[in-house]
């Protein structure tokens, strides 16, 4: 018999251990597939981030924990329950298959930062060892940056840390971060404890909703005493490079954001066609997947009703382990033709460390808080660690932490050498004149505007509008000089950014790419317009409103089909149409010049699916969020945007805040107006010269 276990966390490990004890090797082959070669002991992640233990202490190699079990560090791509086989990627890109007699799905859950705009780009998740290690490196780097900062405001920004979510992991990580930073200030000369801010943001009216209210209140008081700012009844609504925007309108500024809320099922679970509730796999009481006799689901990815209280099991390690043990015993019963047992477990209690050698605990009906709870917390987790080697390692680290200061060394995680993401809200400044060239940035989504002004408040001086696929930063990086323009987000903007050192490495290794970047920098129209200052100033002072053509008589709704849109286009006198949503906001454009793109996309559709074309929506074929200019812009902005994007026309919308289309602007009208103005200017000058000559003659 072969039992395949997918996952290598608390549930899977306990299942494999129990089964191995009950069924010996030739009788039962056990294969564990896990994406990493180790099991993560999540309760210690906060200690890793706070540098009170070494990272490897929180990760135990599976093959050393599971003698007699085949451990494969491979990602399972698909489970075929009908054919009783899995498909996995062995790293060579070739898909392999393995059949099973029983399969156990114990994939846990993954963090999902995209539930809040900007979190995925700017916040640290807190789920795997890498998250904790990266956070620790980053905290130390922030202190180093603060030490060298010359601007006092920037220094405070480096020393501001924000944690979103005050459940167990949020509270533990906030406590540890606070401890690490405040206890380390004595090694730095340019800042003090008072300069450090750690904020913990929580939506509810009390932290730690998992424990009794009195313990939550105790934890809050002690954390506040330790200097942590606990913000209750408040949601984080967006994150940017500068900090976190809150539901009450405030912005918490800070260079470190940790997001401990938001999980989603692992992709494998999402792809499994079985009964689910809130993304978790529904099981029968003995933990077999509903409707499948040889498939089991355990841990965070499963919704298992606890026969003890008839409630769904919480997603904790305590429950995952007990489910692992019980499910293995049930599988043994199945092989022996005996009856299986429903999952039944009385929770032992909860423990949470809050920093400063204090914790709160609810154990066996008792509530304990403070130092005693902290000793209990350390004792319980030391005992819970999966192997003796890890217990000794963590015990020594904790002993070291009591006697010596926390380790402030950091391995370089320099953003200049990395590919990163960034998110900006409308109105945020992305780049200021004089900023050193740090990134080469490509717009993944949204619109940004290039401002000529060095003063960020000069709203009228928009030079050009940048949209999806546009890039910037290349000119300053290639010329190794500071930026000389301001770039501001017009809508919410997502960027993909390449750090300056990585950019230089790529550009220097791939010369054709460097040349392309250099040519692109020259072609960017700011440089062109600098060569024609008179024409530039004419257009700069020409309001765009005077050049706008009225809206085409027909606007396309966003559910228009491709054939309907093509018919409308062929009847359109101007050959260009705008697509609007139900609120009359601009969502797309469709013109004769789009037809080659549409042909190319049709060619990509498999032949057997092309007969569905008549029912396909136009918006499936044209890109969303088209580039537009606003009535507030100048003719120069429109001219530059047209030139930069090689477009013959652009839609014009009411304002930056309101994307209702009001008309469109064409390149030829702008050029005509410029010629008219130049001619008028020459005539004016000639008549003035003539008048002056006549005056002199008299
Ligand atoms: C920061 C933090 C602190 C916590 N503290 C506590 C605590 O103090 N007490 C407590 O009881 N609980 C705690 N928890 C919750 C606890 O860690 C989880 O409930 C527990 O890990 C669930 O175990 P699991 O076996 O279901 O999943 P996990 O332990 O998450 O393991 C799932 C494994 O499956 C792997 N996997 C996923 N998909 C695939 C695939 N397709 N192929 C191969 N492998 C795959 C993953 O890489 C992962 O290794 C904490 C959680 C976090 C994040």
PDB file of N, CA and C and ligand atoms in Angstrom, residues 6-13 33-36 38-46 74-77 106-110 126-128 168-169 172 266-268 298-301 314-320 350-351 377 381, ligand 1:
ATOM      1  N   UNK A   6       0.515  15.135   1.040  1.00  0.00           N
ATOM      2  CA  UNK A   6       0.899  16.398   0.400  1.00  0.00           C
ATOM      3  C   UNK A   6       0.929  17.476   1.478  1.00  0.00           C
ATOM      4  N   UNK A   7       2.131  18.000   1.749  1.00  0.00           N
ATOM      5  CA  UNK A   7       2.316  18.988   2.821  1.00  0.00           C
ATOM      6  C   UNK A   7       3.298  18.438   3.833  1.00  0.00           C
ATOM      7  N   UNK A   8       4.006  19.344   4.495  1.00  0.00           N
ATOM      8  CA  UNK A   8       4.990  18.900   5.495  1.00  0.00           C
ATOM      9  C   UNK A   8       4.909  19.766   6.732  1.00  0.00           C
ATOM     10  N   UNK A   9       3.671  20.106   7.131  1.00  0.00           N
ATOM     11  CA  UNK A   9       3.483  20.926   8.333  1.00  0.00           C
ATOM     12  C   UNK A   9       3.079  20.066   9.514  1.00  0.00           C
ATOM     13  N   UNK A  10       2.448  20.718  10.491  1.00  0.00           N
ATOM     14  CA  UNK A  10       2.097  20.027  11.743  1.00  0.00           C
ATOM     15  C   UNK A  10       1.232  18.793  11.486  1.00  0.00           C
ATOM     16  N   UNK A  11       0.208  18.937  10.642  1.00  0.00           N
ATOM     17  CA  UNK A  11      -0.730  17.832  10.429  1.00  0.00           C
ATOM     18  C   UNK A  11      -0.041  16.678   9.705  1.00  0.00           C
ATOM     19  N   UNK A  12       0.681  17.001   8.630  1.00  0.00           N
ATOM     20  CA  UNK A  12       1.307  15.964   7.811  1.00  0.00           C
ATOM     21  C   UNK A  12       2.350  15.185   8.611  1.00  0.00           C
ATOM     22  N   UNK A  13       3.166  15.918   9.368  1.00  0.00           N
ATOM     23  CA  UNK A  13       4.253  15.265  10.105  1.00  0.00           C
ATOM     24  C   UNK A  13       3.681  14.307  11.153  1.00  0.00           C
ATOM     25  N   UNK A  33       5.311  14.738   0.285  1.00  0.00           N
ATOM     26  CA  UNK A  33       5.718  15.782  -0.663  1.00  0.00           C
ATOM     27  C   UNK A  33       5.543  17.128   0.018  1.00  0.00           C
ATOM     28  N   UNK A  34       6.623  17.895   0.125  1.00  0.00           N
ATOM     29  CA  UNK A  34       6.487  19.242   0.688  1.00  0.00           C
ATOM     30  C   UNK A  34       7.291  20.217  -0.168  1.00  0.00           C
ATOM     31  N   UNK A  35       6.786  21.421  -0.312  1.00  0.00           N
ATOM     32  CA  UNK A  35       7.485  22.402  -1.166  1.00  0.00           C
ATOM     33  C   UNK A  35       8.871  22.732  -0.615  1.00  0.00           C
ATOM     34  N   UNK A  36       9.031  22.685   0.706  1.00  0.00           N
ATOM     35  CA  UNK A  36      10.345  22.959   1.322  1.00  0.00           C
ATOM     36  C   UNK A  36      10.843  21.649   1.928  1.00  0.00           C
ATOM     37  N   UNK A  38      11.820  21.301   4.889  1.00  0.00           N
ATOM     38  CA  UNK A  38      11.700  21.354   6.339  1.00  0.00           C
ATOM     39  C   UNK A  38      10.268  21.663   6.765  1.00  0.00           C
ATOM     40  N   UNK A  39      10.027  21.406   8.049  1.00  0.00           N
ATOM     41  CA  UNK A  39       8.747  21.812   8.629  1.00  0.00           C
ATOM     42  C   UNK A  39       8.959  23.150   9.335  1.00  0.00           C
ATOM     43  N   UNK A  40       8.035  24.079   9.166  1.00  0.00           N
ATOM     44  CA  UNK A  40       8.171  25.392   9.816  1.00  0.00           C
ATOM     45  C   UNK A  40       7.444  25.349  11.161  1.00  0.00           C
ATOM     46  N   UNK A  41       8.138  25.751  12.210  1.00  0.00           N
ATOM     47  CA  UNK A  41       7.505  25.826  13.527  1.00  0.00           C
ATOM     48  C   UNK A  41       7.038  27.278  13.701  1.00  0.00           C
ATOM     49  N   UNK A  42       5.802  27.551  13.221  1.00  0.00           N
ATOM     50  CA  UNK A  42       5.298  28.937  13.157  1.00  0.00           C
ATOM     51  C   UNK A  42       5.359  29.712  14.474  1.00  0.00           C
ATOM     52  N   UNK A  43       5.090  29.085  15.628  1.00  0.00           N
ATOM     53  CA  UNK A  43       5.096  29.893  16.858  1.00  0.00           C
ATOM     54  C   UNK A  43       6.441  30.576  17.116  1.00  0.00           C
ATOM     55  N   UNK A  44       7.512  30.122  16.437  1.00  0.00           N
ATOM     56  CA  UNK A  44       8.815  30.764  16.680  1.00  0.00           C
ATOM     57  C   UNK A  44       9.174  31.831  15.648  1.00  0.00           C
ATOM     58  N   UNK A  45       8.287  32.077  14.681  1.00  0.00           N
ATOM     59  CA  UNK A  45       8.639  33.057  13.634  1.00  0.00           C
ATOM     60  C   UNK A  45       8.900  34.442  14.227  1.00  0.00           C
ATOM     61  N   UNK A  46       8.098  34.826  15.224  1.00  0.00           N
ATOM     62  CA  UNK A  46       8.283  36.166  15.807  1.00  0.00           C
ATOM     63  C   UNK A  46       9.656  36.250  16.483  1.00  0.00           C
ATOM     64  N   UNK A  74       9.223  18.525  -3.329  1.00  0.00           N
ATOM     65  CA  UNK A  74       8.626  18.806  -4.631  1.00  0.00           C
ATOM     66  C   UNK A  74       7.206  19.326  -4.451  1.00  0.00           C
ATOM     67  N   UNK A  75       6.812  20.130  -5.394  1.00  0.00           N
ATOM     68  CA  UNK A  75       5.491  20.764  -5.335  1.00  0.00           C
ATOM     69  C   UNK A  75       4.498  19.871  -6.081  1.00  0.00           C
ATOM     70  N   UNK A  76       3.438  19.501  -5.403  1.00  0.00           N
ATOM     71  CA  UNK A  76       2.405  18.709  -6.096  1.00  0.00           C
ATOM     72  C   UNK A  76       1.507  19.671  -6.871  1.00  0.00           C
ATOM     73  N   UNK A  77       1.345  19.386  -8.163  1.00  0.00           N
ATOM     74  CA  UNK A  77       0.574  20.309  -9.025  1.00  0.00           C
ATOM     75  C   UNK A  77      -0.894  19.946  -9.081  1.00  0.00           C
ATOM     76  N   UNK A 106      -2.711  17.986   3.179  1.00  0.00           N
ATOM     77  CA  UNK A 106      -2.415  18.770   4.398  1.00  0.00           C
ATOM     78  C   UNK A 106      -1.541  19.953   4.003  1.00  0.00           C
ATOM     79  N   UNK A 107      -2.079  20.765   3.070  1.00  0.00           N
ATOM     80  CA  UNK A 107      -1.280  21.851   2.458  1.00  0.00           C
ATOM     81  C   UNK A 107      -1.308  23.147   3.245  1.00  0.00           C
ATOM     82  N   UNK A 108      -2.006  23.218   4.365  1.00  0.00           N
ATOM     83  CA  UNK A 108      -2.058  24.465   5.128  1.00  0.00           C
ATOM     84  C   UNK A 108      -2.767  25.554   4.347  1.00  0.00           C
ATOM     85  N   UNK A 109      -2.443  26.800   4.683  1.00  0.00           N
ATOM     86  CA  UNK A 109      -3.029  27.944   3.977  1.00  0.00           C
ATOM     87  C   UNK A 109      -1.880  28.893   3.633  1.00  0.00           C
ATOM     88  N   UNK A 110      -2.130  29.803   2.712  1.00  0.00           N
ATOM     89  CA  UNK A 110      -1.079  30.753   2.331  1.00  0.00           C
ATOM     90  C   UNK A 110      -1.512  32.163   2.699  1.00  0.00           C
ATOM     91  N   UNK A 126       3.777  37.020   6.990  1.00  0.00           N
ATOM     92  CA  UNK A 126       4.375  36.394   8.160  1.00  0.00           C
ATOM     93  C   UNK A 126       3.926  34.948   8.250  1.00  0.00           C
ATOM     94  N   UNK A 127       4.483  34.125   7.374  1.00  0.00           N
ATOM     95  CA  UNK A 127       3.993  32.752   7.294  1.00  0.00           C
ATOM     96  C   UNK A 127       5.131  31.741   7.173  1.00  0.00           C
ATOM     97  N   UNK A 128       6.179  32.098   6.428  1.00  0.00           N
ATOM     98  CA  UNK A 128       7.273  31.140   6.218  1.00  0.00           C
ATOM     99  C   UNK A 128       8.571  31.713   6.797  1.00  0.00           C
ATOM    100  N   UNK A 168      -2.748  36.497  17.375  1.00  0.00           N
ATOM    101  CA  UNK A 168      -1.524  35.983  17.993  1.00  0.00           C
ATOM    102  C   UNK A 168      -0.262  36.432  17.264  1.00  0.00           C
ATOM    103  N   UNK A 169      -0.238  36.217  15.940  1.00  0.00           N
ATOM    104  CA  UNK A 169       1.026  36.494  15.247  1.00  0.00           C
ATOM    105  C   UNK A 169       1.324  37.991  15.223  1.00  0.00           C
ATOM    106  N   UNK A 172       2.600  38.975  18.702  1.00  0.00           N
ATOM    107  CA  UNK A 172       3.946  38.446  18.971  1.00  0.00           C
ATOM    108  C   UNK A 172       5.009  39.193  18.164  1.00  0.00           C
ATOM    109  N   UNK A 266      -4.208  27.067  -0.259  1.00  0.00           N
ATOM    110  CA  UNK A 266      -3.082  26.815  -1.170  1.00  0.00           C
ATOM    111  C   UNK A 266      -3.640  26.561  -2.573  1.00  0.00           C
ATOM    112  N   UNK A 267      -2.888  26.925  -3.629  1.00  0.00           N
ATOM    113  CA  UNK A 267      -3.408  26.752  -4.996  1.00  0.00           C
ATOM    114  C   UNK A 267      -3.873  25.319  -5.281  1.00  0.00           C
ATOM    115  N   UNK A 268      -3.181  24.327  -4.714  1.00  0.00           N
ATOM    116  CA  UNK A 268      -3.581  22.941  -4.967  1.00  0.00           C
ATOM    117  C   UNK A 268      -4.994  22.684  -4.436  1.00  0.00           C
ATOM    118  N   UNK A 298      -6.559  17.381   6.170  1.00  0.00           N
ATOM    119  CA  UNK A 298      -6.231  17.716   7.565  1.00  0.00           C
ATOM    120  C   UNK A 298      -5.665  19.121   7.689  1.00  0.00           C
ATOM    121  N   UNK A 299      -5.683  19.625   8.905  1.00  0.00           N
ATOM    122  CA  UNK A 299      -4.998  20.891   9.202  1.00  0.00           C
ATOM    123  C   UNK A 299      -5.756  22.096   8.689  1.00  0.00           C
ATOM    124  N   UNK A 300      -5.002  23.189   8.441  1.00  0.00           N
ATOM    125  CA  UNK A 300      -5.622  24.472   8.083  1.00  0.00           C
ATOM    126  C   UNK A 300      -6.418  24.426   6.784  1.00  0.00           C
ATOM    127  N   UNK A 301      -6.082  23.468   5.883  1.00  0.00           N
ATOM    128  CA  UNK A 301      -6.774  23.464   4.590  1.00  0.00           C
ATOM    129  C   UNK A 301      -8.109  22.731   4.666  1.00  0.00           C
ATOM    130  N   UNK A 314     -10.548  25.105  14.914  1.00  0.00           N
ATOM    131  CA  UNK A 314      -9.810  26.333  14.578  1.00  0.00           C
ATOM    132  C   UNK A 314      -8.529  25.990  13.815  1.00  0.00           C
ATOM    133  N   UNK A 315      -7.983  26.985  13.121  1.00  0.00           N
ATOM    134  CA  UNK A 315      -6.763  26.728  12.342  1.00  0.00           C
ATOM    135  C   UNK A 315      -5.540  26.975  13.226  1.00  0.00           C
ATOM    136  N   UNK A 316      -5.248  26.005  14.076  1.00  0.00           N
ATOM    137  CA  UNK A 316      -4.061  26.119  14.934  1.00  0.00           C
ATOM    138  C   UNK A 316      -3.248  24.835  14.841  1.00  0.00           C
ATOM    139  N   UNK A 317      -1.983  24.960  15.225  1.00  0.00           N
ATOM    140  CA  UNK A 317      -1.065  23.824  15.181  1.00  0.00           C
ATOM    141  C   UNK A 317      -1.551  22.718  16.118  1.00  0.00           C
ATOM    142  N   UNK A 318      -2.074  23.168  17.265  1.00  0.00           N
ATOM    143  CA  UNK A 318      -2.588  22.217  18.256  1.00  0.00           C
ATOM    144  C   UNK A 318      -3.612  21.266  17.629  1.00  0.00           C
ATOM    145  N   UNK A 319      -4.555  21.841  16.865  1.00  0.00           N
ATOM    146  CA  UNK A 319      -5.592  21.021  16.241  1.00  0.00           C
ATOM    147  C   UNK A 319      -5.012  20.221  15.070  1.00  0.00           C
ATOM    148  N   UNK A 320      -4.125  20.867  14.275  1.00  0.00           N
ATOM    149  CA  UNK A 320      -3.565  20.175  13.107  1.00  0.00           C
ATOM    150  C   UNK A 320      -2.839  18.897  13.547  1.00  0.00           C
ATOM    151  N   UNK A 350      -4.294  28.412  25.290  1.00  0.00           N
ATOM    152  CA  UNK A 350      -3.652  29.335  24.349  1.00  0.00           C
ATOM    153  C   UNK A 350      -2.526  30.046  25.053  1.00  0.00           C
ATOM    154  N   UNK A 351      -1.471  30.311  24.288  1.00  0.00           N
ATOM    155  CA  UNK A 351      -0.319  31.024  24.854  1.00  0.00           C
ATOM    156  C   UNK A 351       0.120  32.086  23.866  1.00  0.00           C
ATOM    157  N   UNK A 377       5.151  29.850  28.477  1.00  0.00           N
ATOM    158  CA  UNK A 377       5.159  29.922  27.003  1.00  0.00           C
ATOM    159  C   UNK A 377       6.448  29.297  26.464  1.00  0.00           C
ATOM    160  N   UNK A 381       6.664  25.652  24.385  1.00  0.00           N
ATOM    161  CA  UNK A 381       7.121  25.584  22.996  1.00  0.00           C
ATOM    162  C   UNK A 381       8.458  24.863  22.856  1.00  0.00           C
TER     163      UNK A 381
HETATM  164  C1  LIG B   1       3.128  33.437  12.670  1.00  0.00           C
HETATM  165  C2  LIG B   1       2.261  32.286  13.110  1.00  0.00           C
HETATM  166  C3  LIG B   1       2.226  31.925  14.452  1.00  0.00           C
HETATM  167  C4  LIG B   1       1.425  30.866  14.867  1.00  0.00           C
HETATM  168  N1  LIG B   1       1.413  30.529  16.190  1.00  0.00           N
HETATM  169  C5  LIG B   1       0.674  29.483  16.592  1.00  0.00           C
HETATM  170  C6  LIG B   1       0.674  29.086  17.948  1.00  0.00           C
HETATM  171  O1  LIG B   1       1.326  29.714  18.778  1.00  0.00           O
HETATM  172  N2  LIG B   1      -0.076  28.018  18.308  1.00  0.00           N
HETATM  173  C7  LIG B   1      -0.822  27.304  17.396  1.00  0.00           C
HETATM  174  O2  LIG B   1      -1.465  26.314  17.759  1.00  0.00           O
HETATM  175  N3  LIG B   1      -0.860  27.658  16.094  1.00  0.00           N
HETATM  176  C8  LIG B   1      -0.127  28.733  15.671  1.00  0.00           C
HETATM  177  N4  LIG B   1      -0.161  29.106  14.354  1.00  0.00           N
HETATM  178  C9  LIG B   1      -1.028  28.367  13.412  1.00  0.00           C
HETATM  179  C10 LIG B   1      -0.336  27.093  12.933  1.00  0.00           C
HETATM  180  O3  LIG B   1       0.977  27.329  12.548  1.00  0.00           O
HETATM  181  C11 LIG B   1      -1.111  26.433  11.805  1.00  0.00           C
HETATM  182  O4  LIG B   1      -2.417  26.219  12.239  1.00  0.00           O
HETATM  183  C12 LIG B   1      -0.459  25.110  11.412  1.00  0.00           C
HETATM  184  O5  LIG B   1       0.799  25.359  10.845  1.00  0.00           O
HETATM  185  C13 LIG B   1      -1.319  24.326  10.429  1.00  0.00           C
HETATM  186  O6  LIG B   1      -0.647  23.175  10.104  1.00  0.00           O
HETATM  187  P1  LIG B   1      -0.828  22.474   8.670  1.00  0.00           P
HETATM  188  O7  LIG B   1      -0.099  21.173   8.745  1.00  0.00           O
HETATM  189  O8  LIG B   1      -2.254  22.443   8.303  1.00  0.00           O
HETATM  190  O9  LIG B   1      -0.155  23.456   7.627  1.00  0.00           O
HETATM  191  P2  LIG B   1       1.305  24.082   7.551  1.00  0.00           P
HETATM  192  O10 LIG B   1       2.024  23.947   8.827  1.00  0.00           O
HETATM  193  O11 LIG B   1       1.109  25.449   7.010  1.00  0.00           O
HETATM  194  O12 LIG B   1       2.037  23.187   6.458  1.00  0.00           O
HETATM  195  C14 LIG B   1       1.593  23.087   5.118  1.00  0.00           C
HETATM  196  C15 LIG B   1       2.767  22.694   4.245  1.00  0.00           C
HETATM  197  O13 LIG B   1       2.286  22.265   2.980  1.00  0.00           O
HETATM  198  C16 LIG B   1       3.160  22.717   1.981  1.00  0.00           C
HETATM  199  N5  LIG B   1       2.453  22.729   0.697  1.00  0.00           N
HETATM  200  C17 LIG B   1       1.414  23.524   0.320  1.00  0.00           C
HETATM  201  N6  LIG B   1       1.041  23.215  -0.944  1.00  0.00           N
HETATM  202  C18 LIG B   1       1.859  22.222  -1.369  1.00  0.00           C
HETATM  203  C19 LIG B   1       1.979  21.491  -2.598  1.00  0.00           C
HETATM  204  N7  LIG B   1       1.152  21.730  -3.618  1.00  0.00           N
HETATM  205  N8  LIG B   1       2.937  20.551  -2.706  1.00  0.00           N
HETATM  206  C20 LIG B   1       3.785  20.302  -1.675  1.00  0.00           C
HETATM  207  N9  LIG B   1       3.726  20.972  -0.487  1.00  0.00           N
HETATM  208  C21 LIG B   1       2.758  21.905  -0.336  1.00  0.00           C
HETATM  209  C22 LIG B   1       3.562  24.089   2.480  1.00  0.00           C
HETATM  210  O14 LIG B   1       4.765  24.524   1.877  1.00  0.00           O
HETATM  211  C23 LIG B   1       3.726  23.833   3.980  1.00  0.00           C
HETATM  212  O15 LIG B   1       5.042  23.422   4.251  1.00  0.00           O
HETATM  213  C24 LIG B   1       0.640  30.156  13.926  1.00  0.00           C
HETATM  214  C25 LIG B   1       0.681  30.509  12.563  1.00  0.00           C
HETATM  215  C26 LIG B   1       1.482  31.566  12.164  1.00  0.00           C
HETATM  216  C27 LIG B   1       1.534  31.935  10.693  1.00  0.00           C
END
